[in-house]
Amino acid sequence: MKENKKGILIVISGFSGAGKGTLVKELLRRHEKDYVLSVSMTTRAPRPGEREGVEYFFTDREHFEETIAHDGLIEYASYCGNYYGTPRVYVEEQLARGRNVILEIEIQGALKIKERFPESLLIFVTPPNAEELKRRLEGRGTESEEAIANRLARAAEESRGVEFYDYLVVNDKLEESAEEVHHLVAAARRAPVRREEFVKEIREELHSFAKGAQK
Ligand code: 5GP
C-alpha cells in the first residue's frame, strides 16, 4: 500500500495573544519527529530575547520587497505596519521529505496558502473568551498600550475570517490543545485528497481486475 510520502502544510493562526506560539512549541516538544516549523521573514524589530533565524529572519523593507520580487516567499502580508512572509525553499524541501510543516501566520497569509495549496490544513487557535485575550496581551509586558490596542482591533477584524479555517481549537489547557492539534493533523492525513498515491494505485488495480473479468 502506498502511503502518502509528502508531508502536509499546516497553517496555525489565531488572535495575537491566543497562545498559539506556546501551543506550537508544546506540539514540537511532544512530537519532535513529526513536525518542523517554518521561520518567517519580517520587517518588525526584534522583541527582547528574540534571535535572528530562530523566531524570525529580521530584515528591512528593501530586502523584503526584493525577496517578493524574486518569488522567494510563498505568501506574505502586512500586519500592524510591518511585512511578514514565509520563505519558499525551506517549506518545499521539508514537504518533499515527508515532514509536516507548520506555518504560524495571520489570516491574510493563511487564505493565500489555501488558494495556492488547497490540500493545506488551516487551524485557528483562540483563547476561551475575549477577556482572557486582553489579559494575556497585557500580561506579556512586551508591548506598549497603543500596540495592545492595535492588536485587539486587529483581533476584532480577524474574528470575521474564522469560518475560512478547517478547525477551531480553544486553547484552554496547553497539553490538551497540543494533542488536539496533533490528532487533527493525523485525521487530515487520512483524507483522500492527501492520499493521492494510494487512491491512484487502488483505482488502477481495480480497473485492471475489471478488464480481466470482462474477458
Ligand atoms: P508577531 O509580531 O506577534 O510576532 O506576529 C504578528 C502576526 O504575524 C502573528 O499573527 C503571526 O502569526 C503573523 N505572522 C508571522 N509570520 C508570518 C508570515 O510569514 N506570514 C504571515 N502572513 N503572517 C505571519
Short mmCIF file of C-alpha atoms and ligand atoms in Angstrom, two decimals:
data_model
loop_
_atom_site.label_atom_id
_atom_site.label_comp_id
_atom_site.label_asym_id
_atom_site.label_seq_id
_atom_site.Cartn_x
_atom_site.Cartn_y
_atom_site.Cartn_z
CA MET A 1 0.00 0.00 0.00
CA LYS A 2 1.37 3.40 -0.94
CA GLU A 3 1.42 5.77 2.00
CA ASN A 4 1.40 9.49 1.39
CA LYS A 5 5.05 10.38 1.42
CA LYS A 6 4.58 14.09 1.22
CA GLY A 7 4.06 15.97 4.45
CA ILE A 8 1.20 18.36 4.88
CA LEU A 9 1.25 22.08 5.17
CA ILE A 10 -0.36 23.15 8.43
CA VAL A 11 -1.35 26.74 8.94
CA ILE A 12 -1.86 27.83 12.53
CA SER A 13 -3.41 31.24 13.06
CA GLY A 14 -5.04 32.91 15.99
CA PHE A 15 -5.57 36.26 17.59
CA SER A 16 -2.36 37.84 18.82
CA GLY A 17 -2.17 36.68 22.45
CA ALA A 18 -4.14 33.47 21.85
CA GLY A 19 -1.10 31.48 22.93
CA LYS A 20 -0.52 29.90 19.51
CA GLY A 21 3.26 30.28 19.78
CA THR A 22 3.29 28.40 23.08
CA LEU A 23 0.94 25.79 21.66
CA VAL A 24 3.18 25.20 18.63
CA LYS A 25 6.24 24.88 20.90
CA GLU A 26 4.41 22.31 23.01
CA LEU A 27 3.38 20.37 19.89
CA LEU A 28 7.01 20.32 18.67
CA ARG A 29 8.25 19.29 22.12
CA ARG A 30 5.81 16.36 22.29
CA HIS A 31 6.14 15.21 18.67
CA GLU A 32 9.54 16.39 17.57
CA LYS A 33 9.86 13.84 14.75
CA ASP A 34 6.56 14.69 13.10
CA TYR A 35 6.78 18.44 12.58
CA VAL A 36 9.04 21.26 11.51
CA LEU A 37 8.34 24.94 11.95
CA SER A 38 8.90 27.43 9.16
CA VAL A 39 10.75 30.57 10.28
CA SER A 40 9.22 33.69 8.72
CA MET A 41 10.86 36.83 7.47
CA THR A 42 9.70 40.13 8.96
CA THR A 43 10.43 43.85 8.95
CA ARG A 44 9.28 44.14 12.59
CA ALA A 45 12.01 44.96 15.11
CA PRO A 46 13.10 42.05 17.33
CA ARG A 47 11.50 41.93 20.79
CA PRO A 48 13.84 41.48 23.75
CA GLY A 49 15.14 37.91 23.69
CA GLU A 50 14.21 37.18 20.06
CA ARG A 51 17.04 35.71 17.99
CA GLU A 52 17.82 36.05 14.29
CA GLY A 53 16.84 32.87 12.44
CA VAL A 54 15.02 31.39 15.45
CA GLU A 55 11.85 33.43 15.97
CA TYR A 56 12.23 35.29 12.65
CA PHE A 57 14.64 36.38 9.97
CA PHE A 58 14.68 40.11 10.69
CA THR A 59 15.18 42.35 7.72
CA ASP A 60 14.38 45.78 6.24
CA ARG A 61 11.64 46.75 3.77
CA GLU A 62 14.03 46.95 0.83
CA HIS A 63 15.31 43.40 1.22
CA PHE A 64 11.80 42.12 1.93
CA GLU A 65 10.49 43.68 -1.29
CA GLU A 66 13.42 42.24 -3.25
CA THR A 67 12.57 38.79 -1.88
CA ILE A 68 8.95 39.22 -3.02
CA ALA A 69 10.16 40.26 -6.49
CA HIS A 70 12.31 37.12 -6.75
CA ASP A 71 9.37 34.89 -5.79
CA GLY A 72 11.20 33.87 -2.64
CA LEU A 73 8.07 33.83 -0.47
CA ILE A 74 5.06 31.51 -0.74
CA GLU A 75 2.91 34.17 0.89
CA TYR A 76 3.33 37.47 2.67
CA ALA A 77 1.13 40.04 4.37
CA SER A 78 1.25 43.37 6.06
CA TYR A 79 0.30 43.29 9.74
CA CYS A 80 0.19 46.34 12.05
CA GLY A 81 2.56 48.27 9.77
CA ASN A 82 5.12 45.52 9.13
CA TYR A 83 5.69 42.88 6.48
CA TYR A 84 5.69 39.18 7.37
CA GLY A 85 6.32 36.36 4.87
CA THR A 86 7.06 32.63 4.51
CA PRO A 87 10.33 31.72 2.73
CA ARG A 88 9.67 29.26 -0.09
CA VAL A 89 12.67 26.94 -0.26
CA TYR A 90 12.58 25.51 3.27
CA VAL A 91 8.85 24.72 3.10
CA GLU A 92 9.10 22.96 -0.26
CA GLU A 93 12.15 20.91 0.77
CA GLN A 94 10.63 19.76 4.05
CA LEU A 95 7.28 18.80 2.48
CA ALA A 96 9.11 16.74 -0.15
CA ARG A 97 10.95 14.94 2.66
CA GLY A 98 7.65 13.94 4.20
CA ARG A 99 7.70 16.34 7.14
CA ASN A 100 4.58 18.19 8.24
CA VAL A 101 5.43 21.86 8.01
CA ILE A 102 3.84 24.37 10.39
CA LEU A 103 3.29 27.97 9.37
CA GLU A 104 2.35 30.24 12.23
CA ILE A 105 0.84 33.09 10.25
CA GLU A 106 -2.03 35.58 10.24
CA ILE A 107 -5.26 35.30 8.30
CA GLN A 108 -4.46 37.09 5.00
CA GLY A 109 -1.45 34.81 4.53
CA ALA A 110 -3.49 31.77 5.57
CA LEU A 111 -6.06 32.44 2.87
CA LYS A 112 -3.34 32.81 0.23
CA ILE A 113 -1.89 29.47 1.31
CA LYS A 114 -5.30 27.78 1.00
CA GLU A 115 -5.65 29.20 -2.51
CA ARG A 116 -2.19 28.06 -3.63
CA PHE A 117 -2.09 24.79 -1.70
CA PRO A 118 -5.71 23.57 -1.47
CA GLU A 119 -4.62 20.44 0.42
CA SER A 120 -3.18 22.51 3.30
CA LEU A 121 -4.81 22.29 6.72
CA LEU A 122 -5.95 25.52 8.39
CA ILE A 123 -6.32 25.62 12.17
CA PHE A 124 -7.46 28.66 14.13
CA VAL A 125 -6.45 28.96 17.80
CA THR A 126 -8.48 31.08 20.18
CA PRO A 127 -8.48 31.69 23.94
CA PRO A 128 -11.70 30.69 25.75
CA ASN A 129 -13.02 34.28 25.68
CA ALA A 130 -12.14 37.89 24.73
CA GLU A 131 -11.41 38.95 28.33
CA GLU A 132 -8.72 36.26 28.56
CA LEU A 133 -7.18 37.51 25.30
CA LYS A 134 -6.90 41.07 26.66
CA ARG A 135 -5.42 39.76 29.91
CA ARG A 136 -2.79 37.70 28.06
CA LEU A 137 -1.78 40.61 25.81
CA GLU A 138 -1.37 42.93 28.79
CA GLY A 139 0.41 40.27 30.84
CA ARG A 140 3.04 39.75 28.13
CA GLY A 141 4.51 43.13 29.10
CA THR A 142 6.46 43.47 25.84
CA GLU A 143 4.13 45.88 24.05
CA SER A 144 3.03 49.48 24.54
CA GLU A 145 -0.60 50.33 25.33
CA GLU A 146 -1.01 51.56 21.78
CA ALA A 147 0.35 48.33 20.30
CA ILE A 148 -2.01 46.30 22.50
CA ALA A 149 -5.00 48.41 21.39
CA ASN A 150 -3.88 47.88 17.78
CA ARG A 151 -3.69 44.12 18.23
CA LEU A 152 -7.12 43.99 19.89
CA ALA A 153 -8.61 45.96 16.98
CA ARG A 154 -6.94 43.55 14.58
CA ALA A 155 -8.35 40.59 16.53
CA ALA A 156 -11.87 42.01 16.15
CA GLU A 157 -11.30 42.20 12.37
CA GLU A 158 -9.81 38.72 12.19
CA SER A 159 -12.72 37.20 14.08
CA ARG A 160 -14.70 37.65 10.86
CA GLY A 161 -12.44 35.27 8.96
CA VAL A 162 -12.57 32.32 11.34
CA GLU A 163 -15.07 30.44 9.16
CA PHE A 164 -12.46 30.02 6.42
CA TYR A 165 -10.46 27.68 8.64
CA ASP A 166 -10.89 23.91 8.74
CA TYR A 167 -10.81 23.69 12.55
CA LEU A 168 -11.07 25.88 15.61
CA VAL A 169 -9.04 24.94 18.69
CA VAL A 170 -9.91 26.60 22.01
CA ASN A 171 -6.59 26.95 23.79
CA ASP A 172 -7.56 26.49 27.41
CA LYS A 173 -5.24 23.73 28.65
CA LEU A 174 -1.93 23.73 26.79
CA GLU A 175 -1.18 19.97 26.73
CA GLU A 176 -4.72 19.09 25.68
CA SER A 177 -4.75 21.71 22.92
CA ALA A 178 -1.41 20.47 21.57
CA GLU A 179 -2.73 16.88 21.45
CA GLU A 180 -5.93 18.08 19.81
CA VAL A 181 -3.91 19.69 17.00
CA HIS A 182 -1.83 16.50 16.64
CA HIS A 183 -5.00 14.41 16.25
CA LEU A 184 -6.47 16.83 13.73
CA VAL A 185 -3.31 16.54 11.63
CA ALA A 186 -3.38 12.74 11.83
CA ALA A 187 -7.02 12.74 10.68
CA ALA A 188 -6.28 15.21 7.88
CA ARG A 189 -3.53 12.94 6.53
CA ARG A 190 -6.19 10.26 6.08
CA ALA A 191 -8.33 12.39 3.76
CA PRO A 192 -8.41 11.13 0.14
CA VAL A 193 -7.14 14.48 -1.20
CA ARG A 194 -3.94 13.92 0.76
CA ARG A 195 -3.61 10.24 -0.23
CA GLU A 196 -3.44 10.68 -3.98
CA GLU A 197 -0.85 7.93 -4.48
CA PHE A 198 -2.93 5.37 -2.63
CA VAL A 199 -6.15 6.31 -4.41
CA LYS A 200 -4.39 6.20 -7.81
CA GLU A 201 -2.87 2.78 -7.15
CA ILE A 202 -6.05 1.08 -5.93
CA ARG A 203 -8.06 2.66 -8.76
CA GLU A 204 -5.64 1.32 -11.40
CA GLU A 205 -5.66 -2.15 -9.87
CA LEU A 206 -9.44 -2.26 -9.71
CA HIS A 207 -9.70 -1.17 -13.33
CA SER A 208 -7.29 -3.86 -14.46
CA PHE A 209 -9.22 -6.53 -12.47
CA ALA A 210 -12.45 -5.30 -14.00
CA LYS A 211 -10.95 -5.54 -17.52
CA GLY A 212 -9.66 -9.06 -16.76
CA ALA A 213 -13.10 -10.19 -15.57
CA GLN A 214 -14.74 -8.96 -18.75
CA LYS A 215 -12.56 -11.19 -20.94
P1 5GP B 1 4.23 38.99 15.93
O1 5GP B 1 4.64 40.39 15.61
O2 5GP B 1 3.34 38.94 17.16
O3 5GP B 1 5.40 38.05 16.03
O4 5GP B 1 3.35 38.45 14.72
C1 5GP B 1 2.24 39.18 14.26
C2 5GP B 1 1.37 38.31 13.40
O5 5GP B 1 2.05 37.97 12.19
C3 5GP B 1 1.00 36.98 14.06
O6 5GP B 1 -0.39 36.75 13.83
C4 5GP B 1 1.85 35.98 13.32
O7 5GP B 1 1.25 34.70 13.28
C5 5GP B 1 1.89 36.59 11.93
N1 5GP B 1 2.99 36.09 11.10
C6 5GP B 1 4.21 35.67 11.49
N2 5GP B 1 4.92 35.25 10.44
C7 5GP B 1 4.13 35.41 9.35
C8 5GP B 1 4.30 35.12 7.94
O8 5GP B 1 5.32 34.63 7.47
N3 5GP B 1 3.25 35.43 7.12
C9 5GP B 1 2.09 35.97 7.58
N4 5GP B 1 1.12 36.18 6.69
N5 5GP B 1 1.90 36.22 8.90
C10 5GP B 1 2.90 35.96 9.77
#
